[in-house]
């Protein structure tokens, strides 16, 4: 019988928060994790921590807004492995701090988009040849319930009154990328899905990481759970073009 190849998974922004929790869980399930991080020290420390727990992990320097670094990362993965099975586009920022849309600078909105949307597109495009080489393959885009236009426009939703134009529109755009890429890549055996982690106790948006979690805020393991579930589906699973969270499907 042919030897089963280890699943090779790249996670962007994986040195902390939801990305790191995802790396820990998928590594424990036997996946070989590539920790994408723009901060070499933190990325290497994360890898050390995973290796110490018996997880196969390596560091890849990856600022998703730096095209040269993205190309170098794809070249390195190609040279070292020649393929990739799972890409988890997790790196994200939120800089607009609920300022009214009428006052929010487009410079801030652009920064949100540079990381959350254009960074995700650039990384995805660069990794597609490796995912094709490793197919069947999966792309998981870490989105947000705040990017759901269905929830934002529903007066009965708690997101109706949320106001964060840069972050919300960047994550709505991520969802659109999921829809479009899922259709283009269906014939290549690559699934593409969006996941909402939910409100999670990380350092996201400048929150102090060690601050006590307010009521309703989940721990990091819960925030990572749906990403882990989607990345643990059998490699030949055909689920694609979905937007889900722990509680089920979300409206786009
Ligand atoms: N926490 C929540 O409540 C929540 C809710 C819904 C969705 N999400 C989404 O979940 C994802 C992970 O967030 P988190 O809560 O784990 O936040 P986090 O702890 O702040 O982690 C975000 C990660 O993204 C990285 N990152 C930021 N800009 C980057 C860039 N240009 N290139 C590469 N990496 C970059 C960060 O690195 P640095 O430390 O170097 O900045 C960090 O490693 C994000 O996409 C976020 O939008 C979070």
PDB file of C-alpha atoms and ligand atoms in Angstrom:
ATOM      1  CA  UNK A   1       0.000   0.000   0.000  1.00  0.00           C
ATOM      2  CA  UNK A   2       1.319   3.501  -0.862  1.00  0.00           C
ATOM      3  CA  UNK A   3       2.536   5.470   2.163  1.00  0.00           C
ATOM      4  CA  UNK A   4       0.094   8.209   3.187  1.00  0.00           C
ATOM      5  CA  UNK A   5       1.677  11.673   2.731  1.00  0.00           C
ATOM      6  CA  UNK A   6       1.667  14.036   5.728  1.00  0.00           C
ATOM      7  CA  UNK A   7      -0.818  16.872   5.242  1.00  0.00           C
ATOM      8  CA  UNK A   8       1.161  20.116   4.846  1.00  0.00           C
ATOM      9  CA  UNK A   9      -0.638  23.197   6.171  1.00  0.00           C
ATOM     10  CA  UNK A  10       0.360  26.865   5.948  1.00  0.00           C
ATOM     11  CA  UNK A  11      -1.308  29.238   8.427  1.00  0.00           C
ATOM     12  CA  UNK A  12      -0.754  32.985   8.068  1.00  0.00           C
ATOM     13  CA  UNK A  13      -0.504  35.119  11.218  1.00  0.00           C
ATOM     14  CA  UNK A  14       0.056  31.915  13.179  1.00  0.00           C
ATOM     15  CA  UNK A  15       2.460  33.030  15.907  1.00  0.00           C
ATOM     16  CA  UNK A  16      -0.334  33.816  18.372  1.00  0.00           C
ATOM     17  CA  UNK A  17      -4.081  33.996  18.893  1.00  0.00           C
ATOM     18  CA  UNK A  18      -6.478  31.911  16.825  1.00  0.00           C
ATOM     19  CA  UNK A  19      -3.789  31.053  14.241  1.00  0.00           C
ATOM     20  CA  UNK A  20      -1.506  29.537  16.880  1.00  0.00           C
ATOM     21  CA  UNK A  21      -4.359  27.611  18.557  1.00  0.00           C
ATOM     22  CA  UNK A  22      -5.262  26.231  15.115  1.00  0.00           C
ATOM     23  CA  UNK A  23      -1.630  25.237  14.537  1.00  0.00           C
ATOM     24  CA  UNK A  24      -1.507  23.408  17.885  1.00  0.00           C
ATOM     25  CA  UNK A  25      -4.709  21.470  17.234  1.00  0.00           C
ATOM     26  CA  UNK A  26      -3.959  20.533  13.617  1.00  0.00           C
ATOM     27  CA  UNK A  27      -0.365  19.644  14.551  1.00  0.00           C
ATOM     28  CA  UNK A  28      -1.664  17.308  17.254  1.00  0.00           C
ATOM     29  CA  UNK A  29      -3.797  15.622  14.583  1.00  0.00           C
ATOM     30  CA  UNK A  30      -0.599  14.897  12.636  1.00  0.00           C
ATOM     31  CA  UNK A  31      -0.521  17.762  10.133  1.00  0.00           C
ATOM     32  CA  UNK A  32       2.867  19.354   9.374  1.00  0.00           C
ATOM     33  CA  UNK A  33       2.409  23.041  10.157  1.00  0.00           C
ATOM     34  CA  UNK A  34       4.104  25.963   8.464  1.00  0.00           C
ATOM     35  CA  UNK A  35       3.871  28.904  10.836  1.00  0.00           C
ATOM     36  CA  UNK A  36       3.525  32.024   8.695  1.00  0.00           C
ATOM     37  CA  UNK A  37       4.575  35.040  10.718  1.00  0.00           C
ATOM     38  CA  UNK A  38       5.854  38.496   9.897  1.00  0.00           C
ATOM     39  CA  UNK A  39       7.770  38.560  13.169  1.00  0.00           C
ATOM     40  CA  UNK A  40      10.712  36.146  12.953  1.00  0.00           C
ATOM     41  CA  UNK A  41      11.335  35.992  16.702  1.00  0.00           C
ATOM     42  CA  UNK A  42       7.701  35.269  17.564  1.00  0.00           C
ATOM     43  CA  UNK A  43       7.331  32.850  14.658  1.00  0.00           C
ATOM     44  CA  UNK A  44      10.405  30.852  15.663  1.00  0.00           C
ATOM     45  CA  UNK A  45       9.272  30.814  19.288  1.00  0.00           C
ATOM     46  CA  UNK A  46       5.891  29.442  18.210  1.00  0.00           C
ATOM     47  CA  UNK A  47       7.642  26.719  16.200  1.00  0.00           C
ATOM     48  CA  UNK A  48       9.839  25.817  19.218  1.00  0.00           C
ATOM     49  CA  UNK A  49       6.720  25.517  21.376  1.00  0.00           C
ATOM     50  CA  UNK A  50       5.033  23.237  18.826  1.00  0.00           C
ATOM     51  CA  UNK A  51       8.154  21.116  18.302  1.00  0.00           C
ATOM     52  CA  UNK A  52       8.470  20.705  22.090  1.00  0.00           C
ATOM     53  CA  UNK A  53       4.925  19.294  22.072  1.00  0.00           C
ATOM     54  CA  UNK A  54       5.960  16.742  19.432  1.00  0.00           C
ATOM     55  CA  UNK A  55       4.393  18.653  16.528  1.00  0.00           C
ATOM     56  CA  UNK A  56       6.083  18.897  13.145  1.00  0.00           C
ATOM     57  CA  UNK A  57       6.307  22.632  12.457  1.00  0.00           C
ATOM     58  CA  UNK A  58       8.505  25.091  10.587  1.00  0.00           C
ATOM     59  CA  UNK A  59       8.709  28.855  10.363  1.00  0.00           C
ATOM     60  CA  UNK A  60       7.976  30.805   7.181  1.00  0.00           C
ATOM     61  CA  UNK A  61       8.590  34.550   7.201  1.00  0.00           C
ATOM     62  CA  UNK A  62       5.405  35.996   5.784  1.00  0.00           C
ATOM     63  CA  UNK A  63       4.138  39.547   5.938  1.00  0.00           C
ATOM     64  CA  UNK A  64       1.029  39.233   3.790  1.00  0.00           C
ATOM     65  CA  UNK A  65       1.420  42.827   2.568  1.00  0.00           C
ATOM     66  CA  UNK A  66       4.932  42.179   1.248  1.00  0.00           C
ATOM     67  CA  UNK A  67       4.805  40.677  -2.250  1.00  0.00           C
ATOM     68  CA  UNK A  68       8.520  39.835  -2.295  1.00  0.00           C
ATOM     69  CA  UNK A  69       8.119  37.893   0.974  1.00  0.00           C
ATOM     70  CA  UNK A  70       5.072  36.074  -0.386  1.00  0.00           C
ATOM     71  CA  UNK A  71       7.008  35.023  -3.497  1.00  0.00           C
ATOM     72  CA  UNK A  72       9.984  33.961  -1.351  1.00  0.00           C
ATOM     73  CA  UNK A  73       7.660  31.928   0.904  1.00  0.00           C
ATOM     74  CA  UNK A  74       6.090  30.138  -2.079  1.00  0.00           C
ATOM     75  CA  UNK A  75       9.560  29.464  -3.546  1.00  0.00           C
ATOM     76  CA  UNK A  76      10.775  28.063  -0.213  1.00  0.00           C
ATOM     77  CA  UNK A  77       7.746  25.775   0.172  1.00  0.00           C
ATOM     78  CA  UNK A  78       8.251  24.641  -3.425  1.00  0.00           C
ATOM     79  CA  UNK A  79      11.954  23.928  -2.864  1.00  0.00           C
ATOM     80  CA  UNK A  80      11.455  22.218   0.524  1.00  0.00           C
ATOM     81  CA  UNK A  81       8.273  20.204  -0.186  1.00  0.00           C
ATOM     82  CA  UNK A  82       7.036  20.838  -3.740  1.00  0.00           C
ATOM     83  CA  UNK A  83       3.394  20.970  -2.640  1.00  0.00           C
ATOM     84  CA  UNK A  84       0.912  22.344  -0.090  1.00  0.00           C
ATOM     85  CA  UNK A  85      -2.364  20.733   1.031  1.00  0.00           C
ATOM     86  CA  UNK A  86      -4.056  23.377   3.187  1.00  0.00           C
ATOM     87  CA  UNK A  87      -3.783  27.165   3.212  1.00  0.00           C
ATOM     88  CA  UNK A  88      -5.402  28.938   6.168  1.00  0.00           C
ATOM     89  CA  UNK A  89      -5.605  32.679   5.501  1.00  0.00           C
ATOM     90  CA  UNK A  90      -5.811  33.806   9.118  1.00  0.00           C
ATOM     91  CA  UNK A  91      -3.717  37.009   9.336  1.00  0.00           C
ATOM     92  CA  UNK A  92      -5.978  39.950  10.041  1.00  0.00           C
ATOM     93  CA  UNK A  93      -6.220  43.400  11.594  1.00  0.00           C
ATOM     94  CA  UNK A  94      -8.952  45.820  12.626  1.00  0.00           C
ATOM     95  CA  UNK A  95      -7.824  49.421  12.813  1.00  0.00           C
ATOM     96  CA  UNK A  96     -11.044  51.380  12.562  1.00  0.00           C
ATOM     97  CA  UNK A  97     -12.220  51.100  16.184  1.00  0.00           C
ATOM     98  CA  UNK A  98     -15.921  51.726  15.468  1.00  0.00           C
ATOM     99  CA  UNK A  99     -15.419  55.300  14.267  1.00  0.00           C
ATOM    100  CA  UNK A 100     -18.442  56.606  12.322  1.00  0.00           C
ATOM    101  CA  UNK A 101     -18.114  55.919   8.586  1.00  0.00           C
ATOM    102  CA  UNK A 102     -18.476  59.679   7.994  1.00  0.00           C
ATOM    103  CA  UNK A 103     -15.261  60.301   9.958  1.00  0.00           C
ATOM    104  CA  UNK A 104     -13.182  57.207   9.191  1.00  0.00           C
ATOM    105  CA  UNK A 105     -10.081  57.961   7.131  1.00  0.00           C
ATOM    106  CA  UNK A 106      -9.715  56.021   3.893  1.00  0.00           C
ATOM    107  CA  UNK A 107      -6.039  55.570   4.894  1.00  0.00           C
ATOM    108  CA  UNK A 108      -7.252  53.406   7.787  1.00  0.00           C
ATOM    109  CA  UNK A 109      -9.712  51.528   5.573  1.00  0.00           C
ATOM    110  CA  UNK A 110      -6.895  50.892   3.065  1.00  0.00           C
ATOM    111  CA  UNK A 111      -4.684  49.421   5.804  1.00  0.00           C
ATOM    112  CA  UNK A 112      -7.491  47.040   6.841  1.00  0.00           C
ATOM    113  CA  UNK A 113      -7.882  46.000   3.203  1.00  0.00           C
ATOM    114  CA  UNK A 114      -4.123  45.660   2.604  1.00  0.00           C
ATOM    115  CA  UNK A 115      -3.878  42.900   5.219  1.00  0.00           C
ATOM    116  CA  UNK A 116      -7.358  41.346   5.330  1.00  0.00           C
ATOM    117  CA  UNK A 117      -8.176  41.361   1.618  1.00  0.00           C
ATOM    118  CA  UNK A 118      -5.275  42.156  -0.722  1.00  0.00           C
ATOM    119  CA  UNK A 119      -2.843  40.213   1.482  1.00  0.00           C
ATOM    120  CA  UNK A 120      -5.184  37.219   1.417  1.00  0.00           C
ATOM    121  CA  UNK A 121      -5.520  37.445  -2.373  1.00  0.00           C
ATOM    122  CA  UNK A 122      -1.768  37.769  -2.947  1.00  0.00           C
ATOM    123  CA  UNK A 123      -0.988  34.804  -0.658  1.00  0.00           C
ATOM    124  CA  UNK A 124      -3.734  32.704  -2.244  1.00  0.00           C
ATOM    125  CA  UNK A 125      -2.585  33.435  -5.796  1.00  0.00           C
ATOM    126  CA  UNK A 126       1.035  32.630  -4.886  1.00  0.00           C
ATOM    127  CA  UNK A 127       0.095  29.321  -3.205  1.00  0.00           C
ATOM    128  CA  UNK A 128      -2.347  28.033  -5.848  1.00  0.00           C
ATOM    129  CA  UNK A 129       0.353  26.262  -7.926  1.00  0.00           C
ATOM    130  CA  UNK A 130       1.555  24.473  -4.754  1.00  0.00           C
ATOM    131  CA  UNK A 131      -2.040  23.587  -3.775  1.00  0.00           C
ATOM    132  CA  UNK A 132      -2.605  22.210  -7.279  1.00  0.00           C
ATOM    133  CA  UNK A 133       0.536  20.110  -6.811  1.00  0.00           C
ATOM    134  CA  UNK A 134      -0.844  18.864  -3.467  1.00  0.00           C
ATOM    135  CA  UNK A 135      -4.490  18.394  -4.493  1.00  0.00           C
ATOM    136  CA  UNK A 136      -7.030  17.554  -3.257  1.00  0.00           C
ATOM    137  CA  UNK A 137      -6.444  20.723  -1.261  1.00  0.00           C
ATOM    138  CA  UNK A 138      -8.244  23.266   0.895  1.00  0.00           C
ATOM    139  CA  UNK A 139      -8.202  27.035   1.341  1.00  0.00           C
ATOM    140  CA  UNK A 140      -9.810  28.315   4.530  1.00  0.00           C
ATOM    141  CA  UNK A 141     -10.381  32.043   4.744  1.00  0.00           C
ATOM    142  CA  UNK A 142     -10.747  33.364   8.284  1.00  0.00           C
ATOM    143  CA  UNK A 143     -13.562  35.848   7.926  1.00  0.00           C
ATOM    144  CA  UNK A 144     -15.878  37.334  10.556  1.00  0.00           C
ATOM    145  CA  UNK A 145     -19.552  37.584  11.426  1.00  0.00           C
ATOM    146  CA  UNK A 146     -18.855  41.320  11.170  1.00  0.00           C
ATOM    147  CA  UNK A 147     -18.342  40.788   7.430  1.00  0.00           C
ATOM    148  CA  UNK A 148     -21.808  39.275   6.983  1.00  0.00           C
ATOM    149  CA  UNK A 149     -23.945  41.684   4.931  1.00  0.00           C
ATOM    150  CA  UNK A 150     -26.956  39.531   5.788  1.00  0.00           C
ATOM    151  CA  UNK A 151     -26.474  40.131   9.524  1.00  0.00           C
ATOM    152  CA  UNK A 152     -25.465  43.796   9.146  1.00  0.00           C
ATOM    153  CA  UNK A 153     -28.664  44.577   7.237  1.00  0.00           C
ATOM    154  CA  UNK A 154     -31.002  42.558   9.494  1.00  0.00           C
ATOM    155  CA  UNK A 155     -32.663  44.800  12.145  1.00  0.00           C
ATOM    156  CA  UNK A 156     -33.177  41.751  14.383  1.00  0.00           C
ATOM    157  CA  UNK A 157     -29.446  40.912  14.388  1.00  0.00           C
ATOM    158  CA  UNK A 158     -27.060  42.147  17.074  1.00  0.00           C
ATOM    159  CA  UNK A 159     -24.753  43.140  14.190  1.00  0.00           C
ATOM    160  CA  UNK A 160     -27.302  45.642  12.847  1.00  0.00           C
ATOM    161  CA  UNK A 161     -25.866  48.398  15.029  1.00  0.00           C
ATOM    162  CA  UNK A 162     -22.214  47.448  14.584  1.00  0.00           C
ATOM    163  CA  UNK A 163     -20.306  50.131  12.754  1.00  0.00           C
ATOM    164  CA  UNK A 164     -16.792  49.388  11.526  1.00  0.00           C
ATOM    165  CA  UNK A 165     -16.662  50.236   7.834  1.00  0.00           C
ATOM    166  CA  UNK A 166     -13.040  49.266   7.109  1.00  0.00           C
ATOM    167  CA  UNK A 167     -12.989  45.947   8.950  1.00  0.00           C
ATOM    168  CA  UNK A 168     -16.516  44.922   7.974  1.00  0.00           C
ATOM    169  CA  UNK A 169     -16.146  45.694   4.283  1.00  0.00           C
ATOM    170  CA  UNK A 170     -12.725  44.008   4.162  1.00  0.00           C
ATOM    171  CA  UNK A 171     -14.208  40.800   5.620  1.00  0.00           C
ATOM    172  CA  UNK A 172     -17.258  41.015   3.311  1.00  0.00           C
ATOM    173  CA  UNK A 173     -14.704  41.181   0.483  1.00  0.00           C
ATOM    174  CA  UNK A 174     -12.950  38.119   1.902  1.00  0.00           C
ATOM    175  CA  UNK A 175     -16.286  36.314   1.653  1.00  0.00           C
ATOM    176  CA  UNK A 176     -16.644  37.389  -1.953  1.00  0.00           C
ATOM    177  CA  UNK A 177     -13.159  36.033  -2.647  1.00  0.00           C
ATOM    178  CA  UNK A 178     -14.278  32.723  -1.104  1.00  0.00           C
ATOM    179  CA  UNK A 179     -17.255  32.543  -3.464  1.00  0.00           C
ATOM    180  CA  UNK A 180     -15.277  33.440  -6.590  1.00  0.00           C
ATOM    181  CA  UNK A 181     -12.205  31.271  -5.851  1.00  0.00           C
ATOM    182  CA  UNK A 182     -14.395  28.307  -4.841  1.00  0.00           C
ATOM    183  CA  UNK A 183     -15.958  28.321  -8.298  1.00  0.00           C
ATOM    184  CA  UNK A 184     -12.689  28.794 -10.189  1.00  0.00           C
ATOM    185  CA  UNK A 185     -10.835  26.100  -8.234  1.00  0.00           C
ATOM    186  CA  UNK A 186     -13.613  23.475  -8.131  1.00  0.00           C
ATOM    187  CA  UNK A 187     -12.221  21.749 -11.220  1.00  0.00           C
ATOM    188  CA  UNK A 188      -8.762  21.665  -9.592  1.00  0.00           C
ATOM    189  CA  UNK A 189      -9.979  19.735  -6.523  1.00  0.00           C
ATOM    190  CA  UNK A 190      -9.347  22.717  -4.242  1.00  0.00           C
ATOM    191  CA  UNK A 191     -12.149  23.702  -1.861  1.00  0.00           C
ATOM    192  CA  UNK A 192     -12.464  27.267  -0.578  1.00  0.00           C
ATOM    193  CA  UNK A 193     -14.510  28.166   2.506  1.00  0.00           C
ATOM    194  CA  UNK A 194     -14.968  31.121   4.859  1.00  0.00           C
ATOM    195  CA  UNK A 195     -15.087  30.658   8.625  1.00  0.00           C
ATOM    196  CA  UNK A 196     -16.141  32.996  11.425  1.00  0.00           C
ATOM    197  CA  UNK A 197     -14.250  32.366  14.676  1.00  0.00           C
ATOM    198  CA  UNK A 198     -16.618  34.545  16.730  1.00  0.00           C
ATOM    199  CA  UNK A 199     -15.698  37.073  19.413  1.00  0.00           C
ATOM    200  CA  UNK A 200     -12.540  35.598  20.917  1.00  0.00           C
ATOM    201  CA  UNK A 201     -10.148  36.498  23.726  1.00  0.00           C
ATOM    202  CA  UNK A 202      -6.985  37.317  21.742  1.00  0.00           C
ATOM    203  CA  UNK A 203      -4.971  40.500  21.346  1.00  0.00           C
ATOM    204  CA  UNK A 204      -7.053  41.322  18.251  1.00  0.00           C
ATOM    205  CA  UNK A 205      -7.729  44.998  17.567  1.00  0.00           C
ATOM    206  CA  UNK A 206      -5.251  46.063  20.248  1.00  0.00           C
ATOM    207  CA  UNK A 207      -6.993  44.293  23.139  1.00  0.00           C
ATOM    208  CA  UNK A 208      -4.466  43.440  25.917  1.00  0.00           C
ATOM    209  CA  UNK A 209      -4.064  39.650  25.598  1.00  0.00           C
ATOM    210  CA  UNK A 210      -4.042  39.053  29.349  1.00  0.00           C
ATOM    211  CA  UNK A 211      -7.128  41.218  30.058  1.00  0.00           C
ATOM    212  CA  UNK A 212     -10.036  39.307  31.628  1.00  0.00           C
ATOM    213  CA  UNK A 213     -12.559  38.231  28.990  1.00  0.00           C
ATOM    214  CA  UNK A 214     -15.899  40.073  29.240  1.00  0.00           C
ATOM    215  CA  UNK A 215     -19.163  38.095  29.236  1.00  0.00           C
ATOM    216  CA  UNK A 216     -19.794  36.504  25.851  1.00  0.00           C
ATOM    217  CA  UNK A 217     -16.160  36.468  24.749  1.00  0.00           C
ATOM    218  CA  UNK A 218     -14.956  32.942  23.891  1.00  0.00           C
ATOM    219  CA  UNK A 219     -11.620  31.377  24.768  1.00  0.00           C
ATOM    220  CA  UNK A 220      -9.116  30.890  21.962  1.00  0.00           C
ATOM    221  CA  UNK A 221      -9.753  27.142  21.588  1.00  0.00           C
ATOM    222  CA  UNK A 222     -13.455  27.832  20.945  1.00  0.00           C
ATOM    223  CA  UNK A 223     -12.545  30.598  18.473  1.00  0.00           C
ATOM    224  CA  UNK A 224     -10.330  28.204  16.532  1.00  0.00           C
ATOM    225  CA  UNK A 225     -12.745  25.242  16.628  1.00  0.00           C
ATOM    226  CA  UNK A 226     -14.582  25.746  13.317  1.00  0.00           C
ATOM    227  CA  UNK A 227     -11.340  26.445  11.438  1.00  0.00           C
ATOM    228  CA  UNK A 228      -9.921  23.215  12.898  1.00  0.00           C
ATOM    229  CA  UNK A 229     -13.084  21.338  11.928  1.00  0.00           C
ATOM    230  CA  UNK A 230     -12.923  22.565   8.312  1.00  0.00           C
ATOM    231  CA  UNK A 231      -9.186  21.792   8.097  1.00  0.00           C
ATOM    232  CA  UNK A 232      -9.773  18.282   9.492  1.00  0.00           C
ATOM    233  CA  UNK A 233     -12.376  17.234   6.927  1.00  0.00           C
ATOM    234  CA  UNK A 234     -11.131  14.369   4.760  1.00  0.00           C
ATOM    235  CA  UNK A 235      -8.849  15.755   2.053  1.00  0.00           C
ATOM    236  CA  UNK A 236     -11.248  14.578  -0.660  1.00  0.00           C
ATOM    237  CA  UNK A 237     -14.268  16.236   1.026  1.00  0.00           C
ATOM    238  CA  UNK A 238     -16.048  18.444  -1.523  1.00  0.00           C
ATOM    239  CA  UNK A 239     -17.547  21.083   0.813  1.00  0.00           C
ATOM    240  CA  UNK A 240     -16.836  24.417  -0.876  1.00  0.00           C
ATOM    241  CA  UNK A 241     -18.150  27.968  -1.097  1.00  0.00           C
ATOM    242  CA  UNK A 242     -19.540  27.992   2.468  1.00  0.00           C
ATOM    243  CA  UNK A 243     -19.480  30.509   5.341  1.00  0.00           C
ATOM    244  CA  UNK A 244     -19.728  28.754   8.701  1.00  0.00           C
ATOM    245  CA  UNK A 245     -19.083  29.118  12.435  1.00  0.00           C
ATOM    246  CA  UNK A 246     -19.347  26.750  15.430  1.00  0.00           C
ATOM    247  CA  UNK A 247     -23.144  27.172  15.421  1.00  0.00           C
ATOM    248  CA  UNK A 248     -23.662  26.439  11.710  1.00  0.00           C
ATOM    249  CA  UNK A 249     -24.022  28.415   8.491  1.00  0.00           C
ATOM    250  CA  UNK A 250     -23.965  32.219   8.382  1.00  0.00           C
ATOM    251  CA  UNK A 251     -25.676  34.473   5.856  1.00  0.00           C
ATOM    252  CA  UNK A 252     -23.219  36.066   3.421  1.00  0.00           C
TER     253      UNK A 252
HETATM  254  N1  LIG B   1     -10.559  37.696  17.941  1.00  0.00           N
HETATM  255  C1  LIG B   1     -11.790  37.887  17.455  1.00  0.00           C
HETATM  256  O1  LIG B   1     -12.714  38.273  18.196  1.00  0.00           O
HETATM  257  C2  LIG B   1     -12.082  37.616  15.992  1.00  0.00           C
HETATM  258  C3  LIG B   1     -13.434  37.568  15.589  1.00  0.00           C
HETATM  259  C4  LIG B   1     -13.730  37.318  14.251  1.00  0.00           C
HETATM  260  C5  LIG B   1     -12.686  37.135  13.344  1.00  0.00           C
HETATM  261  N2  LIG B   1     -11.390  37.187  13.773  1.00  0.00           N
HETATM  262  C6  LIG B   1     -10.336  36.963  12.773  1.00  0.00           C
HETATM  263  O2  LIG B   1      -9.470  35.928  13.214  1.00  0.00           O
HETATM  264  C7  LIG B   1      -8.163  36.120  12.647  1.00  0.00           C
HETATM  265  C8  LIG B   1      -7.125  35.950  13.736  1.00  0.00           C
HETATM  266  O3  LIG B   1      -7.315  36.958  14.705  1.00  0.00           O
HETATM  267  P1  LIG B   1      -6.875  36.807  16.241  1.00  0.00           P
HETATM  268  O4  LIG B   1      -8.058  37.083  17.052  1.00  0.00           O
HETATM  269  O5  LIG B   1      -6.098  35.582  16.442  1.00  0.00           O
HETATM  270  O6  LIG B   1      -5.944  38.113  16.367  1.00  0.00           O
HETATM  271  P2  LIG B   1      -4.408  38.285  16.767  1.00  0.00           P
HETATM  272  O7  LIG B   1      -4.098  37.538  18.009  1.00  0.00           O
HETATM  273  O8  LIG B   1      -4.166  39.753  16.708  1.00  0.00           O
HETATM  274  O9  LIG B   1      -3.643  37.560  15.562  1.00  0.00           O
HETATM  275  C9  LIG B   1      -3.589  38.116  14.285  1.00  0.00           C
HETATM  276  C10 LIG B   1      -2.353  37.605  13.602  1.00  0.00           C
HETATM  277  O10 LIG B   1      -2.288  38.213  12.299  1.00  0.00           O
HETATM  278  C11 LIG B   1      -0.985  38.721  12.148  1.00  0.00           C
HETATM  279  N3  LIG B   1      -0.861  39.788  11.166  1.00  0.00           N
HETATM  280  C12 LIG B   1      -1.336  41.050  11.209  1.00  0.00           C
HETATM  281  N4  LIG B   1      -0.912  41.720  10.124  1.00  0.00           N
HETATM  282  C13 LIG B   1      -0.156  40.862   9.398  1.00  0.00           C
HETATM  283  C14 LIG B   1       0.562  40.960   8.184  1.00  0.00           C
HETATM  284  N5  LIG B   1       0.626  42.105   7.487  1.00  0.00           N
HETATM  285  N6  LIG B   1       1.217  39.858   7.724  1.00  0.00           N
HETATM  286  C15 LIG B   1       1.186  38.705   8.406  1.00  0.00           C
HETATM  287  N7  LIG B   1       0.558  38.556   9.579  1.00  0.00           N
HETATM  288  C16 LIG B   1      -0.115  39.631  10.055  1.00  0.00           C
HETATM  289  C17 LIG B   1      -0.581  39.186  13.522  1.00  0.00           C
HETATM  290  O11 LIG B   1       0.814  39.412  13.589  1.00  0.00           O
HETATM  291  P3  LIG B   1       1.424  40.675  14.395  1.00  0.00           P
HETATM  292  O12 LIG B   1       1.334  40.319  15.836  1.00  0.00           O
HETATM  293  O13 LIG B   1       2.810  40.760  13.864  1.00  0.00           O
HETATM  294  O14 LIG B   1       0.575  41.857  14.069  1.00  0.00           O
HETATM  295  C18 LIG B   1      -1.066  37.997  14.341  1.00  0.00           C
HETATM  296  O15 LIG B   1      -0.137  36.950  14.289  1.00  0.00           O
HETATM  297  C19 LIG B   1      -8.187  37.497  11.988  1.00  0.00           C
HETATM  298  O16 LIG B   1      -8.339  37.351  10.595  1.00  0.00           O
HETATM  299  C20 LIG B   1      -9.431  38.160  12.574  1.00  0.00           C
HETATM  300  O17 LIG B   1     -10.007  39.106  11.692  1.00  0.00           O
HETATM  301  C21 LIG B   1     -11.064  37.412  15.066  1.00  0.00           C
END
